[in-house]
Amino acid sequence: MHPPQWIPAFLLLLHGCATARLPKAANARTDIRDCSTDPPYLPPTATDTTARVAALRGSMRALGVQAYVVPATDAHMSEYISARDARLGWLTGFTGSAGTGVVTQDKAALWTDSRYWTQAERQLDCNWELQRTTWIESIGMWILEAVPVGGNISLDPFLFSIDTWNSYRQALQGSGRILLPIETNLVDQVWGDQRPAAASSEIYSLPEEFTGSSWQEKVALIRQEMEQHVRHPTAVLLSGLEETAWLFNLRGNDIPYNPVFYSYTLLTNTSISLFVGEQRLAAAARSSLRAGCPGPLCVELQEYGQAPDHLRQYVQGNVTVWLGTEYTTYGLYSLIPQEKLLEDSYSPVMLAKAVKNTREQELLRAAHVRDAVAVIQYLLWLEKTVPRGEVDEFSGAQRIDALRQAQEHSCGPSFQSISASGLNAALAHYSPSNGSSRQLSVDEMYLADTGGQYLDGTTDITRTVHWGTPTPLQKEAYTRVLMGNIDLSRLVFPPNTAGRVIESFARRPLWDVGLNYGHGTGHGIGNFLSVHEWPVGFQSNNVPLTAGMFTSIEPGYYQDGEFGIRIEDIALVVEAQTEHQSGDKPFLTFEVVSLVPYDRNLIDISLLSPEQVPGVCGRRAEQEHGAEVRYLNTYYESIRARVGQELQRQQLQEEYDWLHRSTEPFPLGGATTTAATSTMGMLTLTMLLSALLPGL
């Protein structure tokens, strides 16, 4: 599942307000809204938000608010949220995971990134303008035009990160407008008793055999970092839900697909306070947390809502609170005096969680082997049923979810399955519904981006297939996406290299012919935690890559209105076996742990065999020639060895035979060569990388 896009753009759609749904002209698109017609056209997927927007404006008038900002996140800066926190979705009808809404007394607008532009056009009614960017500067400019001097711009400070709050303040600075925090959330107020209830499911301890270390060992590690820090902080404040779940080896079910629970933690050098609904803790979990009482390993349990008051009281003393700004809201941050703050982008817990120890690596590898069995079962099932016209996108998604559920240690999917055929695959985050689902066809490309939650790990994999005859463009685009995946997966790079420095290797084969994709190239992944685990990945705000980190590698290509391609694997950062070593630390590379073959029908093998470089001969020329094919064949050998054994253990002979057919080695010789994939191009990028990394 791909991370957020990284290249925003700007576009303002014509504003309207009617909600009628009339037939479109025969030659026009009927799946998206058209606010330029009179009356406007709305597809069946759009939501009538007239009453909701009017109610919010009434609450705003009562408080003297001229503009109200609504984010798509919760009080813990979670990427995926519960239905209770889906304020933006309820207000706008837009269900994408990233966006910001602003409502004034006479206008309303939604900002989101390129993954969701088409989805927004399908779901918004004409009360809303769509702004095709996520830049806060754009939101600020829109507000300055819509709100007169002296007007109040309000938001809930417990739903915005520190950086986001400061960005709004900077955007409005000197404009004569006032940024006014209001702790009573106005959307909650108008949502009323229709708002979903708070989570109440059980919070439980992760079985010991699925943990990398005990929670007491993790607490000791964090306290050691506190002691060794030059400022000697007295406490670490944890706001991210993954942080508390990982630290205490606890799991819950408060957010769909994510085994986390609403909580805060204040870990000091002598005490531990966990803010959570105590009555929700399973008996074994409560016993584990209280086993060290009294003492420094005694976890004091307090109600979730008491965290702000407890923090306010704690900072009255001679203390220093260490926090990660990426996951702490401005509401909590503002309670701590500046002189008592120690700020980093990510807390020491978030950084420790990102680097898996040997045991955690073994667990994730094992989860991916069983996950591969389910995906292979699914691909074989599709081969047999799609030609008979028996599968649509929704039934396909249900099938892969069921196959994963049957695997050992399964705890359900890790996100809503993306099952997209034809033009729907061009929507990077499309998910089908029972009422709106496209039939799968041998004449169209099909993209399945799916993942599972297992007690031993979280998985995420994307495969794109075609059961008929792909067009030349589809085949070339697929092969170039695959080349990008391979080129990044086999790359050797220096230690402490930031992912953003090497990310272009995944794009190079597409760039060579003027193609690209608008989302990030990869994200971290957890051990039975979130499918998108920060701060690992290839974006500008990710930390340098370190051995023990897991990341996805997922280039793609999307032809709007026609087809979409994405190839995603999970890879572990490992030490590279190099002939020489520069510096004290070894260079790094990737070990791909996703173990499902690619679609042979879509691979143009001629593109995978680069030409020899003029002037390069002997052993080096032999190594360079066909490097991608050699990598692919080696990868397939690994799939046969690891997944084949598991298929036999589960007595899945038909799937075992399918696997062997699908992993036949590709020929190394005789392939047509192209300049676009020449080794000289790779050498050029290597020189570029060298220039970006001083000391090489």
XYZ file of C-alpha atoms in Angstrom:
696
model
C 0.000 0.000 0.000
C 1.646 3.153 -1.167
C 2.557 6.158 0.990
C 1.285 9.704 0.358
C 2.127 11.443 -2.879
C 5.012 13.873 -2.922
C 4.393 16.259 -5.815
C 1.297 18.432 -5.158
C -0.311 20.554 -7.843
C -2.923 23.298 -7.909
C -6.378 23.364 -9.426
C -9.610 25.132 -8.359
C -12.946 23.696 -9.474
C -16.005 25.831 -10.139
C -18.132 26.223 -6.997
C -21.814 25.331 -6.887
C -24.366 24.301 -4.313
C -27.178 22.247 -5.861
C -27.460 18.549 -5.104
C -29.647 17.207 -7.933
C -28.499 14.094 -9.776
C -29.398 14.276 -13.444
C -28.351 12.094 -16.370
C -25.160 13.071 -18.145
C -24.694 13.365 -21.882
C -23.860 10.049 -23.502
C -20.283 11.063 -24.274
C -19.494 12.521 -20.807
C -18.075 10.783 -17.747
C -20.790 9.715 -15.331
C -18.567 8.651 -12.428
C -17.536 12.170 -11.336
C -19.418 15.345 -10.495
C -19.855 18.262 -12.889
C -20.530 21.547 -11.110
C -20.392 23.571 -14.327
C -23.801 22.397 -15.557
C -27.130 23.914 -14.527
C -28.217 22.147 -12.447
C -24.950 20.457 -11.433
C -24.524 16.759 -12.100
C -23.704 14.485 -9.143
C -22.920 10.761 -9.422
C -24.635 8.301 -7.051
C -21.426 8.125 -5.004
C -21.660 11.782 -3.927
C -22.999 12.777 -0.503
C -25.506 15.569 0.092
C -23.775 17.726 2.722
C -26.067 20.767 2.615
C -27.624 20.236 6.064
C -24.311 19.350 7.715
C -22.509 22.394 6.377
C -25.415 24.633 7.372
C -25.388 23.238 10.932
C -21.657 23.836 11.250
C -22.055 27.407 10.047
C -24.684 27.940 12.726
C -22.268 26.817 15.445
C -19.577 29.052 13.954
C -21.842 32.113 14.024
C -22.691 31.485 17.675
C -18.976 31.704 18.561
C -18.027 34.505 16.186
C -15.960 32.212 13.952
C -15.524 33.196 10.299
C -13.602 30.066 9.181
C -13.285 26.611 10.713
C -10.537 24.156 9.750
C -11.260 20.406 9.839
C -8.421 17.842 9.475
C -8.603 14.151 8.536
C -6.738 12.880 11.585
C -7.336 12.238 15.288
C -5.780 13.382 18.568
C -2.811 11.039 18.015
C -1.927 12.097 14.450
C -2.990 8.652 13.218
C -3.008 8.122 9.466
C -5.975 5.753 9.732
C -8.718 6.685 12.136
C -11.821 5.232 13.722
C -15.325 6.049 12.525
C -15.750 8.229 15.627
C -12.877 10.452 14.501
C -13.864 10.631 10.819
C -15.021 14.232 11.134
C -13.876 15.321 7.697
C -15.523 12.284 6.088
C -18.834 12.933 7.805
C -18.819 16.627 6.972
C -17.768 16.340 3.305
C -18.598 12.792 2.199
C -14.937 12.348 1.178
C -13.454 9.177 2.699
C -9.807 9.456 1.653
C -7.180 9.152 4.390
C -5.577 12.555 3.720
C -7.257 15.922 3.439
C -8.222 19.202 5.067
C -11.544 21.007 4.914
C -12.258 24.696 5.537
C -15.748 26.128 5.960
C -16.661 29.812 5.956
C -20.106 31.368 6.057
C -20.470 31.229 2.274
C -17.783 28.873 0.961
C -16.313 25.453 1.663
C -13.229 23.742 0.220
C -11.349 20.459 0.492
C -7.590 20.036 -0.018
C -6.132 16.610 -0.826
C -3.270 15.001 -2.769
C -3.166 13.298 -6.157
C -4.039 9.845 -4.809
C -7.564 11.088 -4.085
C -8.428 13.668 -6.747
C -10.711 11.385 -8.740
C -12.170 9.883 -5.563
C -12.988 13.378 -4.322
C -14.738 14.218 -7.592
C -16.847 11.103 -7.104
C -17.754 11.752 -3.456
C -18.048 15.540 -3.018
C -21.209 17.427 -3.817
C -21.090 20.965 -5.184
C -21.058 22.596 -1.760
C -17.318 21.926 -1.881
C -14.496 23.254 -3.991
C -11.667 20.766 -4.598
C -8.157 22.164 -4.166
C -5.601 19.806 -5.689
C -2.792 20.358 -3.241
C -2.028 19.804 0.431
C 0.189 22.824 1.008
C -0.875 24.841 4.052
C 0.278 27.957 2.185
C -2.511 27.272 -0.316
C -5.046 26.845 2.493
C -3.821 30.072 4.086
C -4.144 32.034 0.837
C -7.669 30.713 0.337
C -8.610 31.729 3.890
C -7.147 35.220 3.456
C -9.332 35.727 0.385
C -12.445 34.336 2.072
C -12.168 35.915 5.549
C -12.084 39.696 6.076
C -9.511 41.437 8.273
C -10.347 40.963 11.947
C -12.005 37.603 11.356
C -11.438 34.537 13.550
C -10.040 31.334 12.051
C -10.637 28.503 14.503
C -9.635 24.880 14.907
C -9.380 22.167 17.556
C -5.787 22.341 18.934
C -5.923 18.663 19.914
C -6.315 17.622 16.255
C -3.325 19.452 14.772
C 0.367 18.675 15.040
C 2.787 21.257 16.368
C 4.262 21.870 12.922
C 0.848 22.200 11.303
C -0.305 24.692 13.909
C 2.841 26.771 13.434
C 2.383 26.644 9.661
C -1.134 28.054 9.947
C 0.085 30.726 12.331
C 2.854 31.693 9.922
C 0.486 31.716 6.933
C -1.858 34.131 8.742
C 0.809 36.213 10.493
C 0.461 39.942 9.946
C -2.783 39.539 8.017
C -5.072 40.954 10.684
C -6.857 37.606 11.008
C -6.843 35.772 14.344
C -5.974 32.088 14.786
C -8.283 31.077 17.613
C -8.084 27.596 19.225
C -11.399 26.155 20.426
C -11.189 22.940 22.451
C -14.882 22.184 21.955
C -14.886 20.508 18.561
C -17.612 22.113 16.431
C -18.012 19.141 14.085
C -18.589 16.860 17.083
C -21.142 19.366 18.321
C -23.253 19.274 15.147
C -22.648 15.539 14.592
C -24.388 14.983 17.923
C -25.758 11.591 18.900
C -25.231 10.277 15.367
C -21.502 10.187 16.055
C -20.241 6.593 16.562
C -19.605 5.493 20.139
C -16.148 5.430 21.730
C -14.138 2.206 21.477
C -14.765 -0.357 24.200
C -13.124 -3.576 22.955
C -10.571 -5.485 25.032
C -6.887 -4.501 25.157
C -4.671 -7.562 25.432
C -1.025 -8.590 25.832
C 0.801 -9.880 22.766
C 1.869 -13.511 23.435
C 5.528 -13.671 24.443
C 6.527 -15.802 21.443
C 5.513 -12.923 19.141
C 7.523 -10.198 20.858
C 11.099 -9.156 20.231
C 11.708 -8.311 23.897
C 9.721 -7.788 27.098
C 8.127 -4.443 27.860
C 10.392 -4.102 30.892
C 13.447 -4.408 28.624
C 12.038 -1.763 26.306
C 11.387 0.633 29.202
C 14.954 0.094 30.420
C 16.259 0.883 26.922
C 14.342 4.172 26.715
C 15.392 5.196 30.221
C 18.998 4.526 29.260
C 18.606 6.874 26.295
C 17.123 9.499 28.602
C 20.096 9.195 30.943
C 22.631 9.395 28.129
C 21.031 12.419 26.463
C 22.983 15.630 27.000
C 19.902 17.349 28.465
C 18.953 14.431 30.747
C 15.170 14.604 30.229
C 13.089 13.468 33.184
C 10.193 12.148 31.094
C 9.168 10.982 27.625
C 5.653 11.808 26.439
C 4.137 9.309 23.991
C 1.140 10.371 21.923
C 1.368 8.046 18.903
C -0.820 4.988 19.375
C 1.840 2.664 17.940
C 4.343 3.903 20.514
C 2.391 2.802 23.570
C 1.278 -0.462 21.935
C 4.878 -1.361 21.027
C 6.383 -0.268 24.342
C 4.085 -2.410 26.498
C 3.534 -5.281 24.012
C -0.188 -4.528 24.071
C -2.663 -4.642 21.204
C -6.236 -3.503 20.705
C -8.857 -2.941 18.034
C -9.821 0.727 18.239
C -8.973 1.575 14.631
C -9.949 -0.708 11.733
C -7.049 -2.791 10.398
C -4.672 -1.370 13.037
C -4.210 -3.318 16.314
C -3.827 -0.196 18.463
C -5.867 1.473 21.193
C -6.442 5.035 22.377
C -3.825 5.902 24.967
C -1.067 8.211 26.135
C 2.064 7.346 28.122
C 4.239 9.500 30.362
C 7.426 7.565 31.097
C 9.677 9.190 33.690
C 12.981 7.973 35.103
C 11.184 6.666 38.200
C 7.540 6.085 37.220
C 5.248 5.045 34.367
C 1.766 6.469 33.740
C -0.462 4.815 31.149
C -3.638 6.711 30.233
C -6.174 4.220 28.953
C -9.587 2.884 29.843
C -8.469 0.574 32.676
C -11.663 -1.452 32.518
C -10.753 -2.386 28.931
C -7.508 -4.142 29.888
C -7.614 -7.931 29.857
C -6.797 -9.492 33.216
C -3.447 -10.842 31.988
C -2.487 -7.444 30.568
C -3.364 -5.650 33.795
C -1.446 -8.217 35.820
C 1.638 -7.808 33.626
C 1.624 -4.036 33.914
C 1.106 -4.080 37.684
C 3.562 -6.890 38.484
C 6.353 -4.450 39.409
C 4.279 -2.390 41.848
C 5.466 -0.600 43.817
C 8.654 0.413 42.062
C 10.083 1.987 38.889
C 8.533 -0.770 36.714
C 5.051 -0.288 38.125
C 2.608 1.019 35.520
C 0.110 3.412 37.060
C -3.184 3.160 35.179
C -5.199 6.344 34.695
C -8.201 7.212 32.572
C -7.529 8.234 28.992
C -9.054 11.684 29.377
C -6.851 12.565 32.348
C -3.660 12.877 30.278
C -3.785 16.694 29.757
C -4.454 17.450 33.429
C -1.745 15.040 34.587
C 0.770 16.591 32.190
C -0.190 20.087 33.303
C 0.482 19.101 36.907
C 3.737 17.260 36.134
C 5.372 20.230 34.403
C 4.945 22.373 37.524
C 8.109 20.709 38.891
C 11.764 20.855 37.881
C 11.357 18.601 34.829
C 12.210 18.262 31.142
C 9.736 16.493 28.852
C 11.056 14.765 25.721
C 8.561 14.390 22.883
C 8.321 13.758 19.150
C 6.734 16.683 17.362
C 5.379 14.564 14.484
C 2.863 12.772 16.743
C 2.185 15.341 19.474
C -0.736 17.725 19.086
C -0.404 21.428 19.656
C -3.002 21.075 22.401
C -0.670 18.915 24.537
C 2.466 20.748 23.464
C 1.067 24.104 24.598
C 0.701 22.773 28.160
C 4.490 22.462 28.559
C 6.610 25.594 29.178
C 9.187 26.072 26.440
C 12.126 25.883 28.833
C 10.953 22.439 29.964
C 10.683 20.972 26.459
C 13.050 18.660 24.597
C 11.841 18.334 21.013
C 12.776 15.893 18.259
C 10.826 14.983 15.155
C 10.336 11.465 16.519
C 10.400 10.164 20.082
C 13.067 7.662 21.164
C 10.335 5.006 21.264
C 9.374 5.645 17.633
C 13.008 5.339 16.542
C 13.622 2.186 18.588
C 10.488 0.568 17.135
C 11.665 1.257 13.584
C 14.778 -0.943 13.877
C 13.706 -4.569 14.280
C 15.925 -6.889 16.319
C 16.865 -10.369 15.121
C 13.777 -11.984 16.638
C 11.419 -9.383 15.152
C 13.028 -9.867 11.734
C 12.474 -13.629 11.950
C 8.831 -13.086 12.865
C 8.193 -10.745 9.924
C 9.888 -13.112 7.481
C 7.705 -15.991 8.674
C 4.540 -13.924 8.321
C 5.438 -13.073 4.724
C 5.901 -16.740 3.786
C 2.380 -17.643 4.912
C 1.029 -14.448 3.381
C 2.561 -15.458 0.055
C 0.596 -18.713 0.219
C -2.674 -16.775 0.464
C -1.758 -14.443 -2.411
C -0.718 -17.370 -4.620
C -4.011 -19.125 -3.848
C -5.784 -15.944 -4.878
C -3.903 -15.484 -8.144
C -4.558 -19.099 -9.128
C -8.249 -18.722 -8.263
C -8.460 -15.602 -10.414
C -6.854 -17.384 -13.371
C -9.585 -20.014 -13.238
C -12.640 -17.856 -12.475
C -12.113 -14.540 -14.299
C -12.357 -16.081 -17.802
C -15.742 -17.487 -16.777
C -16.962 -14.001 -15.788
C -17.527 -14.995 -12.167
C -15.535 -12.316 -10.298
C -15.969 -8.615 -9.652
C -13.716 -6.298 -7.660
C -15.653 -6.647 -4.420
C -15.913 -10.442 -4.481
C -12.211 -10.547 -5.291
C -11.390 -8.437 -2.246
C -13.548 -10.690 -0.094
C -11.772 -13.759 -1.456
C -8.232 -12.599 -0.670
C -9.308 -11.491 2.803
C -10.806 -14.931 3.443
C -7.702 -16.739 2.178
C -5.507 -14.728 4.530
C -7.883 -15.340 7.417
C -7.356 -19.079 6.967
C -3.604 -18.770 7.480
C -2.028 -19.473 10.862
C -1.828 -16.515 13.302
C -4.063 -14.369 11.065
C -5.805 -11.367 12.634
C -7.496 -10.008 9.503
C -6.434 -7.585 6.754
C -3.971 -4.759 7.415
C -6.029 -2.269 5.365
C -9.088 -2.253 3.148
C -8.123 -4.338 0.138
C -7.526 -2.402 -3.068
C -9.075 -4.580 -5.788
C -9.178 -2.523 -8.965
C -9.856 -3.458 -12.580
C -9.356 -1.371 -15.699
C -9.800 2.356 -15.218
C -10.402 1.927 -11.461
C -6.783 0.806 -11.075
C -5.738 4.300 -12.158
C -7.095 5.485 -8.785
C -4.167 4.768 -6.503
C -6.353 4.274 -3.418
C -9.515 2.804 -4.924
C -11.427 0.212 -2.911
C -14.620 -1.447 -4.200
C -17.947 -1.637 -2.426
C -20.746 -4.157 -2.649
C -22.944 -1.658 -4.460
C -20.309 -0.352 -6.852
C -17.912 -2.920 -8.238
C -16.435 -3.498 -11.687
C -16.425 -6.943 -13.269
C -12.955 -8.460 -13.734
C -12.167 -9.205 -17.367
C -9.443 -10.958 -19.338
C -9.328 -7.808 -21.479
C -8.304 -5.473 -18.629
C -5.415 -5.086 -16.241
C -6.175 -5.888 -12.610
C -4.379 -4.435 -9.576
C -4.564 -6.058 -6.122
C -2.930 -4.126 -3.272
C -3.640 -6.148 -0.145
C -2.125 -7.002 3.202
C -2.604 -9.016 6.353
C -2.238 -8.684 10.095
C -0.636 -11.680 11.764
C 0.504 -12.093 15.346
C 4.070 -12.267 14.015
C 3.944 -9.416 11.529
C 2.131 -7.065 9.180
C 2.207 -7.581 5.404
C 1.511 -5.411 2.363
C 1.950 -6.522 -1.253
C 0.755 -5.350 -4.666
C 0.582 -7.403 -7.821
C -0.785 -6.275 -11.185
C -1.894 -8.904 -13.717
C -3.463 -9.273 -17.167
C -5.110 -12.534 -18.286
C -5.465 -11.602 -21.948
C -3.362 -9.638 -24.420
C -1.976 -6.408 -22.957
C -1.383 -3.395 -25.182
C 2.216 -2.466 -26.014
C 1.990 0.522 -23.640
C 0.660 -1.623 -20.803
C 3.422 -4.162 -21.259
C 6.184 -1.574 -21.492
C 4.867 0.415 -18.534
C 4.596 -2.732 -16.410
C 8.108 -3.834 -17.313
C 9.529 -0.406 -16.493
C 7.744 -0.382 -13.147
C 9.237 -3.808 -12.472
C 12.681 -2.561 -13.507
C 12.382 0.292 -11.025
C 11.405 -2.148 -8.298
C 14.387 -4.364 -9.104
C 16.888 -1.514 -9.467
C 16.077 -0.134 -6.032
C 15.833 -3.581 -4.417
C 19.323 -4.612 -5.537
C 20.959 -1.250 -4.890
C 24.043 -1.112 -2.633
C 24.392 2.188 -0.780
C 26.406 3.755 2.071
C 25.247 3.571 5.708
C 23.106 6.450 7.024
C 21.775 7.177 3.550
C 18.414 8.929 3.526
C 15.753 7.141 1.512
C 15.000 10.275 -0.507
C 18.553 10.173 -1.934
C 18.122 6.755 -3.559
C 14.386 6.927 -4.304
C 14.994 8.023 -7.906
C 16.424 4.596 -8.768
C 12.847 3.279 -8.684
C 11.737 6.009 -11.093
C 14.638 5.930 -13.570
C 13.201 3.348 -16.033
C 9.954 5.353 -16.192
C 11.728 8.696 -16.445
C 13.733 7.354 -19.382
C 10.571 7.424 -21.501
C 8.811 10.391 -19.883
C 6.606 8.497 -17.407
C 6.291 8.910 -13.637
C 4.001 8.266 -10.656
C 2.608 10.724 -8.120
C 2.958 8.885 -4.810
C 5.860 7.977 -2.561
C 8.060 4.985 -3.292
C 7.868 3.267 0.079
C 6.906 3.244 3.744
C 7.872 1.360 6.882
C 5.840 -1.547 8.221
C 5.273 -2.913 11.723
C 5.365 -6.160 13.657
C 1.619 -6.671 13.998
C 1.155 -2.909 14.087
C 0.467 -0.296 11.393
C 0.889 -1.068 7.720
C 2.377 2.430 7.298
C 5.000 2.713 10.025
C 6.956 5.925 10.330
C 9.670 7.189 10.257
C 10.999 4.670 7.684
C 10.708 5.242 3.952
C 11.915 7.290 1.000
C 10.373 10.695 1.710
C 11.987 13.899 2.926
C 10.782 13.519 6.525
C 11.986 9.921 6.892
C 15.085 9.036 8.919
C 18.239 7.557 7.309
C 18.033 3.875 6.460
C 19.577 1.507 8.997
C 20.054 -2.266 9.042
C 16.995 -3.819 10.647
C 14.439 -1.461 9.113
C 11.631 -2.783 6.897
C 10.253 -0.688 4.048
C 8.019 -1.175 1.062
C 9.365 -0.633 -2.454
C 6.443 0.217 -4.712
C 6.841 2.131 -7.969
C 3.826 2.396 -10.243
C 2.277 4.007 -13.291
C -1.300 5.254 -13.743
C -3.001 6.077 -17.045
C -6.049 8.059 -15.953
C -9.318 6.583 -17.185
C -7.613 3.457 -18.579
C -5.404 1.371 -16.272
C -3.039 1.399 -13.327
C 0.114 -0.519 -12.421
C 1.859 -0.939 -9.095
C 4.390 -3.537 -7.969
C 4.999 -3.535 -4.237
C 7.310 -5.639 -2.113
C 8.420 -5.387 1.518
C 12.185 -5.341 1.978
C 14.521 -5.531 4.966
C 17.573 -3.260 5.096
C 20.606 -5.525 5.569
C 24.376 -5.231 5.433
C 25.731 -5.709 1.905
C 28.460 -8.194 1.065
C 30.894 -5.979 -0.842
C 34.391 -6.601 -2.152
C 35.721 -3.569 -0.274
C 34.604 -1.459 2.694
C 34.823 2.311 2.955
C 34.684 3.528 6.533
C 33.877 1.777 9.782
C 30.381 0.633 8.832
C 29.475 -1.735 5.982
C 27.370 -0.598 3.053
C 23.700 -1.567 2.964
C 21.246 -3.179 0.562
C 17.765 -4.726 0.640
C 16.495 -8.249 1.224
C 13.026 -8.617 -0.288
C 10.751 -10.616 2.046
C 7.598 -10.519 -0.115
C 7.585 -13.806 -1.977
C 5.062 -13.786 -4.837
C 6.097 -13.990 -8.520
C 5.310 -11.198 -10.978
C 2.997 -11.590 -13.989
C 5.053 -13.132 -16.824
C 2.369 -12.098 -19.316
C 3.218 -8.424 -18.723
C 7.029 -8.646 -18.739
C 8.925 -7.593 -21.844
C 12.099 -9.556 -21.266
C 13.983 -7.549 -23.896
C 13.818 -4.462 -21.686
C 15.393 -6.335 -18.787
C 18.702 -7.039 -20.556
C 20.822 -3.886 -20.769
C 23.460 -3.446 -23.426
C 27.139 -3.665 -22.587
C 28.941 -0.422 -21.890
C 31.447 0.582 -24.557
C 34.968 0.108 -23.244
C 33.873 -2.253 -20.445
C 34.939 -5.831 -20.955
C 35.772 -9.061 -19.198
C 34.219 -9.996 -15.854
C 32.714 -6.587 -15.213
C 30.864 -6.559 -18.524
C 29.553 -10.065 -17.828
C 28.223 -8.955 -14.428
C 26.545 -5.837 -15.810
C 24.862 -7.586 -18.738
C 21.429 -8.868 -17.773
C 21.766 -7.892 -14.107
C 18.018 -7.402 -13.736
C 17.274 -10.825 -15.229
C 19.839 -12.439 -12.931
C 18.261 -10.708 -9.949
C 14.796 -11.846 -11.009
C 15.897 -15.458 -11.415
C 17.604 -15.449 -8.027
C 14.483 -13.975 -6.442
C 12.380 -16.721 -8.026
C 14.744 -19.373 -6.681
C 14.165 -17.936 -3.209
C 10.389 -18.026 -3.688
C 10.526 -21.661 -4.769
C 12.668 -22.658 -1.813
C 10.725 -20.843 0.887
C 7.120 -20.675 -0.287
C 7.231 -23.999 -2.130
C 8.038 -25.769 1.104
C 5.135 -24.060 2.882
C 2.726 -24.937 0.058
C 3.716 -28.572 0.377
C 3.325 -28.427 4.150
C -0.214 -27.138 3.664
C -0.814 -29.824 0.993
C -1.613 -27.291 -1.719
C -0.347 -29.233 -4.725
C -2.163 -27.220 -7.405
C -0.737 -23.989 -5.986
C 2.697 -25.622 -5.777
C 2.540 -26.511 -9.465
C 1.379 -22.979 -10.322
C 4.313 -21.562 -8.376
C 6.815 -23.649 -10.331
C 5.313 -22.583 -13.655
C 5.347 -18.949 -12.608
C 8.948 -18.981 -11.401
C 10.612 -20.617 -14.380
C 13.942 -18.821 -14.915
C 14.105 -16.184 -17.630
C 16.709 -16.606 -20.395
C 19.874 -14.580 -19.930
C 21.031 -14.455 -23.554
C 19.586 -13.410 -26.874
C 17.303 -10.662 -25.617
C 16.934 -7.437 -27.559
C 18.641 -4.516 -25.902
C 17.472 -0.926 -25.624
C 19.355 2.260 -24.891
C 16.708 3.317 -22.399
C 17.788 0.597 -19.979
C 21.489 0.652 -20.692
C 24.086 0.101 -18.044
C 25.480 3.501 -18.949
C 22.255 4.976 -17.565
C 22.823 3.143 -14.300
C 26.406 4.404 -14.155
C 25.152 7.951 -14.640
C 22.794 7.595 -11.697
C 25.595 6.088 -9.647
C 27.653 9.195 -10.279
C 24.671 11.325 -9.281
C 24.331 9.372 -6.050
C 28.027 9.838 -5.384
C 27.655 13.583 -5.760
C 24.789 13.607 -3.283
C 26.725 11.600 -0.703
C 29.894 13.431 0.386
C 32.821 11.210 1.188
C 32.296 8.640 -1.576
